C-alpha atoms as one frame of an Amber mdcrd trajectory, in Angstrom:
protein
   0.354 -13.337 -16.503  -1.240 -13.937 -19.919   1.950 -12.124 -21.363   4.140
 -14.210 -20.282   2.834 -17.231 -21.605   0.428 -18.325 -18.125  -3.011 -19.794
 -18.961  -5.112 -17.120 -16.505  -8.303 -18.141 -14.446 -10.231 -15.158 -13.181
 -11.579 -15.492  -9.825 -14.245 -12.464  -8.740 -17.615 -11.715  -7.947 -18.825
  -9.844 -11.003 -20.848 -11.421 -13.778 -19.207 -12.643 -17.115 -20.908 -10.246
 -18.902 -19.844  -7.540 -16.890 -15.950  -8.260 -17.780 -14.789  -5.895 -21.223
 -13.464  -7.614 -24.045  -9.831  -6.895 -23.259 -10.114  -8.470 -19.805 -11.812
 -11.544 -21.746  -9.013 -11.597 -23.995  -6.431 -12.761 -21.335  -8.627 -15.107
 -19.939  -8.426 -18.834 -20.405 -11.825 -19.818 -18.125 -13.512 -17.187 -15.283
 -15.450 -18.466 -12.004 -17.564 -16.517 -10.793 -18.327 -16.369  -6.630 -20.645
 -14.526  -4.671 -17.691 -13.097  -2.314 -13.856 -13.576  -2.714 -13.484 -13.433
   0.685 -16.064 -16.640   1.270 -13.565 -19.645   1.793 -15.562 -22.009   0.606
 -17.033 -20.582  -2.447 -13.160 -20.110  -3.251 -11.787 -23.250  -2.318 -15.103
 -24.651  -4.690 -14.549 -22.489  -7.414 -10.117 -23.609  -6.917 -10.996 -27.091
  -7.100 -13.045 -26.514 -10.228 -10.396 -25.764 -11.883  -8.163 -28.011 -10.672
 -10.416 -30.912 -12.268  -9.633 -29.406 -15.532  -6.213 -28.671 -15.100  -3.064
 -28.483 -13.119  -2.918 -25.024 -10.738   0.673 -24.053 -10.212  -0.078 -20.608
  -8.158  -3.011 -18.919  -6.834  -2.582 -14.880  -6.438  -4.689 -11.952  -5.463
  -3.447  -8.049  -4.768  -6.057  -6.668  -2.292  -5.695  -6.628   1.480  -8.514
  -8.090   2.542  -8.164 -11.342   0.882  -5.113 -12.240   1.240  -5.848 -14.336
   4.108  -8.828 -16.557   2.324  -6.177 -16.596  -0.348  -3.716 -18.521   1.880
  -6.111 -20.208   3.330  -7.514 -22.569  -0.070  -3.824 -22.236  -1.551  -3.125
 -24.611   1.706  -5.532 -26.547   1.318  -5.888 -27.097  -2.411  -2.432 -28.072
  -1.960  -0.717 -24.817  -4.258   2.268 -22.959  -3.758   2.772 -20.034  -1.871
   2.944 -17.778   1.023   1.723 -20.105   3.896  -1.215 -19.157   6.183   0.821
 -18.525   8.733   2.900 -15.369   6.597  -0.626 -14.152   5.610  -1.893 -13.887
   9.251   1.341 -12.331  10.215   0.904  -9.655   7.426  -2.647  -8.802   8.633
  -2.742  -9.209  12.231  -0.518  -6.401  13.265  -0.150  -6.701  17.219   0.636
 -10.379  15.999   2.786  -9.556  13.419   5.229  -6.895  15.382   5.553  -9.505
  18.555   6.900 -11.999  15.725   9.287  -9.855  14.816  10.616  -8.051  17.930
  11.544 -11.938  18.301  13.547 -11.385  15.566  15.467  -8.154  16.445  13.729
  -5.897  14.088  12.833  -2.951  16.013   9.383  -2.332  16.258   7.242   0.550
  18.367   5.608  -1.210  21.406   2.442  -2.445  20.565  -0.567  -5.161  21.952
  -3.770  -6.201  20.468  -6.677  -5.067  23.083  -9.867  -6.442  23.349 -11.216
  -4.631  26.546 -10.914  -0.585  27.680  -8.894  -2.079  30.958  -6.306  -3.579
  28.574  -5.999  -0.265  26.582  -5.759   1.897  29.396  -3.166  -0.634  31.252
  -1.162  -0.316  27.868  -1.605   3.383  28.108  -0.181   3.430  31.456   2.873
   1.600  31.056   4.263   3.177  27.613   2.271   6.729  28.237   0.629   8.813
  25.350   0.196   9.609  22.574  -1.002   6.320  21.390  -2.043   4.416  17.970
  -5.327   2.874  17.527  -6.189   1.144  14.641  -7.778  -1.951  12.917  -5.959
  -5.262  14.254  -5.931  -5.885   9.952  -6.309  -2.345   8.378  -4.438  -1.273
   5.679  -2.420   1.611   5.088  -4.110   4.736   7.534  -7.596   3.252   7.328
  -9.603   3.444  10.442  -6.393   5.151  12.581  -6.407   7.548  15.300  -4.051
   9.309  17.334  -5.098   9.610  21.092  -3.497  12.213  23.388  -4.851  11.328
  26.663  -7.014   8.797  28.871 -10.365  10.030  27.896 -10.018  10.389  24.169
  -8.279   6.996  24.445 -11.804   5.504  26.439 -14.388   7.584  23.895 -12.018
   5.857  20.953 -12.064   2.415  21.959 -15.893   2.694  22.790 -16.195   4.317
  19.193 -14.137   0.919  17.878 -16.813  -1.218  19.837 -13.889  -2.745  22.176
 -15.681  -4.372  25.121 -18.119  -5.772  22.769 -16.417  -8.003  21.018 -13.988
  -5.885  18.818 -10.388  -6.149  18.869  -7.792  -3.543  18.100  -4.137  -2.854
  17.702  -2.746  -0.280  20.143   0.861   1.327  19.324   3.248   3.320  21.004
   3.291   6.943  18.686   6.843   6.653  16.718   7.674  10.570  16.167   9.772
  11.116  12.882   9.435  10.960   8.947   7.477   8.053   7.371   8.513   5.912
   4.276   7.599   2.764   2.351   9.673   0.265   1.225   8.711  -2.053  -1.495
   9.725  -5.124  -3.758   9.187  -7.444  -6.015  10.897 -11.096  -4.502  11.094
 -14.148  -5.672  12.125 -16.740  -3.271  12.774 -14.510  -0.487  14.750 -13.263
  -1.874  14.137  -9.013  -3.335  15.078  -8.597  -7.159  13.190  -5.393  -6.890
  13.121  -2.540  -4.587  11.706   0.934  -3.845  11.869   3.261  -1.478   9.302
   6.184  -1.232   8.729   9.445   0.923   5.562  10.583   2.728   5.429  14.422
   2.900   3.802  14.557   5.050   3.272  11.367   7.276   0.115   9.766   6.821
  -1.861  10.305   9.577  -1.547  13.946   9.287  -2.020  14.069   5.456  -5.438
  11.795   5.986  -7.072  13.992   8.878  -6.185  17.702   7.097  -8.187  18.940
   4.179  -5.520  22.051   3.522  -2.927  20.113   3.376  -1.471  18.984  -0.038
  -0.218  15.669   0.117   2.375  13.928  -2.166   4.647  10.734  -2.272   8.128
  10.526  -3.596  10.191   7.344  -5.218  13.743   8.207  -4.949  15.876   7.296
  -7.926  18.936   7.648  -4.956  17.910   3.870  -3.139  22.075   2.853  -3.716
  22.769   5.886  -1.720  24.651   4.563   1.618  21.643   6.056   3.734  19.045
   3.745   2.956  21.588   0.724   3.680  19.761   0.328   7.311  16.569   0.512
   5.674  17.246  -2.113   2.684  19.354  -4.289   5.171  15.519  -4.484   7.821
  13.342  -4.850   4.833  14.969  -8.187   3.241  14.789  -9.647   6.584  11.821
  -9.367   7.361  10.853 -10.673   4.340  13.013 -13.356   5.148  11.710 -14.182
   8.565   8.740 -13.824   7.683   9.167 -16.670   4.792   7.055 -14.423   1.947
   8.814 -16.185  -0.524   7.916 -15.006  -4.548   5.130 -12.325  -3.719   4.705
  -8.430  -4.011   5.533  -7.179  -0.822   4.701  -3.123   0.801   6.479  -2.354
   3.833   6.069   1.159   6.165   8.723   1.941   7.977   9.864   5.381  10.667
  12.997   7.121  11.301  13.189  10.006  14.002  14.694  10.428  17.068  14.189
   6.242  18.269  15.672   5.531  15.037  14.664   3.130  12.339  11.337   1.464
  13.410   9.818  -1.303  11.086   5.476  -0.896  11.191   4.019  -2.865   8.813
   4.004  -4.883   5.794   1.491  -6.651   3.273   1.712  -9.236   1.110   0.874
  -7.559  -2.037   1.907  -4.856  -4.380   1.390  -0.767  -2.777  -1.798   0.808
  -3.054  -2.244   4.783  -4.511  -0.695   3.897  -8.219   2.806   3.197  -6.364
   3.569   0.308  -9.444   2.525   2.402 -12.549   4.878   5.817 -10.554   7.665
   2.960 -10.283   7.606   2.252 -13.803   7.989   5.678 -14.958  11.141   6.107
 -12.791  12.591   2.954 -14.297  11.708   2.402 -17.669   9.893  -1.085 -16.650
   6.664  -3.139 -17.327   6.752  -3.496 -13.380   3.283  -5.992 -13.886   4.949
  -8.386 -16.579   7.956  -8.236 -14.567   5.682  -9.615 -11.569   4.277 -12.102
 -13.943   7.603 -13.465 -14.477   8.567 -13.639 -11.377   5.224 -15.972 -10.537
   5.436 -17.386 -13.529   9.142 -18.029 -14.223  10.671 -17.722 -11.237  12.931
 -14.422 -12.917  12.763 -11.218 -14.107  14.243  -9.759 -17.659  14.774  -6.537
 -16.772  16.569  -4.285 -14.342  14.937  -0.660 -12.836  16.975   2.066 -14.621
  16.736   4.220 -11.825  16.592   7.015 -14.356  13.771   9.157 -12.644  12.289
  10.208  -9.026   8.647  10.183  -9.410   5.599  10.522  -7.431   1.867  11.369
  -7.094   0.833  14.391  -5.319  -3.246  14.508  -4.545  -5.162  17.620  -4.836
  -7.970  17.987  -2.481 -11.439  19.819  -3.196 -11.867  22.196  -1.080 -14.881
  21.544   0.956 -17.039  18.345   0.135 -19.829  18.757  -2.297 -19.303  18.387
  -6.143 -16.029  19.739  -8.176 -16.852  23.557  -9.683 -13.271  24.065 -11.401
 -10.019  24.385 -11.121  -7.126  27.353 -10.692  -3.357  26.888 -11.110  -3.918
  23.570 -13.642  -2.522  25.989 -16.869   0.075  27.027 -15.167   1.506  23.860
 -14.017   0.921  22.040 -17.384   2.860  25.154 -19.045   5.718  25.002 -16.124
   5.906  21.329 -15.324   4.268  19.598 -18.490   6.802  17.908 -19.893   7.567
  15.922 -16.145   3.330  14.944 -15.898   2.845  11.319 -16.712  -0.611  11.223
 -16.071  -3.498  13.241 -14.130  -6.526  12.475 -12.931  -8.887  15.633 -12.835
 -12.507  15.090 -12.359 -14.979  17.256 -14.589 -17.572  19.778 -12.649 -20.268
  18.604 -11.286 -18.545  15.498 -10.320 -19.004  14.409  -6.695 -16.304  14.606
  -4.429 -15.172  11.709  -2.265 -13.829  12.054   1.533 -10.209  13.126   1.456
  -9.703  10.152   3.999 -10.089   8.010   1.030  -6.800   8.279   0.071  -4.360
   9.873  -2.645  -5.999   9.017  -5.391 -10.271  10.091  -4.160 -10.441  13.153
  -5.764  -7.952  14.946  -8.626  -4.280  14.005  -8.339  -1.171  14.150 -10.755
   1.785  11.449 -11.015   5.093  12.959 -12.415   8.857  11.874 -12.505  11.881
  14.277 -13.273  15.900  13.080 -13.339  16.404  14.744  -9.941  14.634  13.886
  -6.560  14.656  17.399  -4.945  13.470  18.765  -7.817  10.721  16.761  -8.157
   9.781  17.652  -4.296  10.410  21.242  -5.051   7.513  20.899  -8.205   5.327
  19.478  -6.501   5.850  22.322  -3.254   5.064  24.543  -6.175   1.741  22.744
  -7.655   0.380  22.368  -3.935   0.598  26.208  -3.959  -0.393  26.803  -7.176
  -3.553  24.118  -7.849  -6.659  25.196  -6.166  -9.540  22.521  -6.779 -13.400
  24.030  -5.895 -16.052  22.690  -5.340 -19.500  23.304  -3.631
């Protein structure tokens, strides 16, 4: 924002003195509040600065506080997506029953706050089943459940029946995608489409597998018409207006099926692998957009690129590495970056996502090459530990 000629106020929880000197550098004033999430320590800490100045937006990029967010943007009186988009984005029972409404198709799906309602669900749509967080993000806190009594034990596990509520979903068989943007008014001036190999849930639960993400550089092809053509409206319907916006979606034998969408930019790196497939400051882009309303520059589409994480394997602290030589003498020239923790460094739960542990983000002109390489590094690239 700074870049682009906005006058920044941080918002966080951390101390002044904890912030580097770069960070301080953008800054024009910082309030500190004991949690983000606390509405009224936010809305205080808002209308501080609104005695000094004017506030034209109010933004934040992580999941969980993008409802608080909405909430003192209302009612400070500053632009932006309303409450009632930000509950839609988080609540997902709430948010697919909106838009089956509006003919986006959608896997059946309830919000269940008792093991009768679950197992009622169960009964009419049959198994498997989705369970998961009525506001999770991404495959956080999901489970697939095969039958009645792993359903029950789940939903017990979940605390449903005492007071917990959770999002039950008919199982969508196929391949899993994201689709993202950049939109200003509604209205996308950027978009991305991406490739889970392999879906989520199965790349989150399974320690041997290898898992990697792909941004196709092919998005004009006629095959992700469909996909484009579901994405902008529910953006539309769902009256985002100028935000980030991350949207998963299914195809398989049902066909297309929307699942969910946030409010923000993608997690796992996704913006810094989008920039090096289209030669783009993708976060001054976003400033302009908030801050001008436009954007200067167009994706080149020059590159499909990705991330593929490389899981220790067993959980303990990294030992070493085999296979890194001969990737960086096979594939060097396509790596953009790497993360590869030093031995003795502790390793985190691979159900922490993509980017826990060592991982690699590449791009190369051609997408099924770039799946191909990284087929070959998840072969190749053992990572120990012990």
């Amino acid at each position: 924002m700074h870049s682009v000629g906005a006058r920044v106020t941080g918002i966080g929880e951390a101390h002044p003195s904890q912030l580097d000197d770069e960070l301080k550098s953008w800054l024009h004033g910082y309030e500190q509040v004991p949690s983000v999430v606390d509405e009224g320590a936010l809305y205080d800490a808002v209308r501080r600065c609104q005695k000094r100045e004017w506030v034209d937006r109010l933004e934040c990029t992580i999941e969980a506080h993008i409802i608080t967010t909405a909430k003192v943007r209302e009612a400070t009186k500053i632009p932006g997506p309303s409450v009632q988009s930000a509950m839609l984005c988080r609540d997902k029972p709430m948010m697919k029953e909106f838009l089956r409404k509006h003919d986006i198709p959608c896997a059946q799906s309830t919000g269940v706050d008792t093991i009768e309602e679950g197992l009622a669900f169960a009964r009419r749509v049959g198994f498997p089943l989705i369970v998961k967080p009525r506001a999770g993000a991404g495959a956080s806190g999901t489970t697939r459940v095969d039958e009645e009594q792993h359903l029950v034990q789940t939903l017990r596990e979940m605390n449903v029946g005492r007071g917990a509520s959770v999002a039950l979903e008919e199982f969508i068989e196929g391949h899993e995608g994201f689709y993202d943007t950049l939109s200003i008014d509604g209205r996308p001036v950027y978009e991305f489409v991406s490739h889970y190999y392999p879906n989520v849930l199965d790349a989150m639960r399974n320690r041997w597998i290898t898992p990697y993400i792909v941004s196709t550089n092919r998005i004009d092809a006629s095959g992700y018409d469909e996909l484009k053509a579901m994405g902008r409206k529910v953006i539309e319907v769902m009256d985002l207006g100028t935000t980030a916006t991350h949207m998963e979606w299914f195809v398989g034998p049902k066909g297309l099926k929307f699942s969910e969408i946030g409010s923000r930019p993608p997690g796992v790196g996704q913006w810094d692998v989008y920039a090096d497939g289209n030669d783009i400051d993708i976060y001054r882009e976003w400033a302009n957009a908030v801050v001008h309303g436009r954007v200067e520059r167009r994706p080149s589409r020059r590159f499909a690129s990705g991330i593929i994480a490389l899981r220790p394997d067993r959980d303990g602290r990294i030992r070493g590495y085999e296979g890194i030589d001969e990737v960086q003498r096979r594939f060097g020239q396509y790596i953009c970056r790497a993360h590869l923790p030093p031995a003795g460094w502790p390793t985190q739960p691979i159900e922490a996502g993509y980017m826990a542990n060592a991982w690699i983000q590449m791009r190369h002109p051609d997408y099924d090459t770039m799946r191909e390489i990284f087929e070959i590094i998840g072969r190749t690239v053992k990572v120990r530990a012990g």
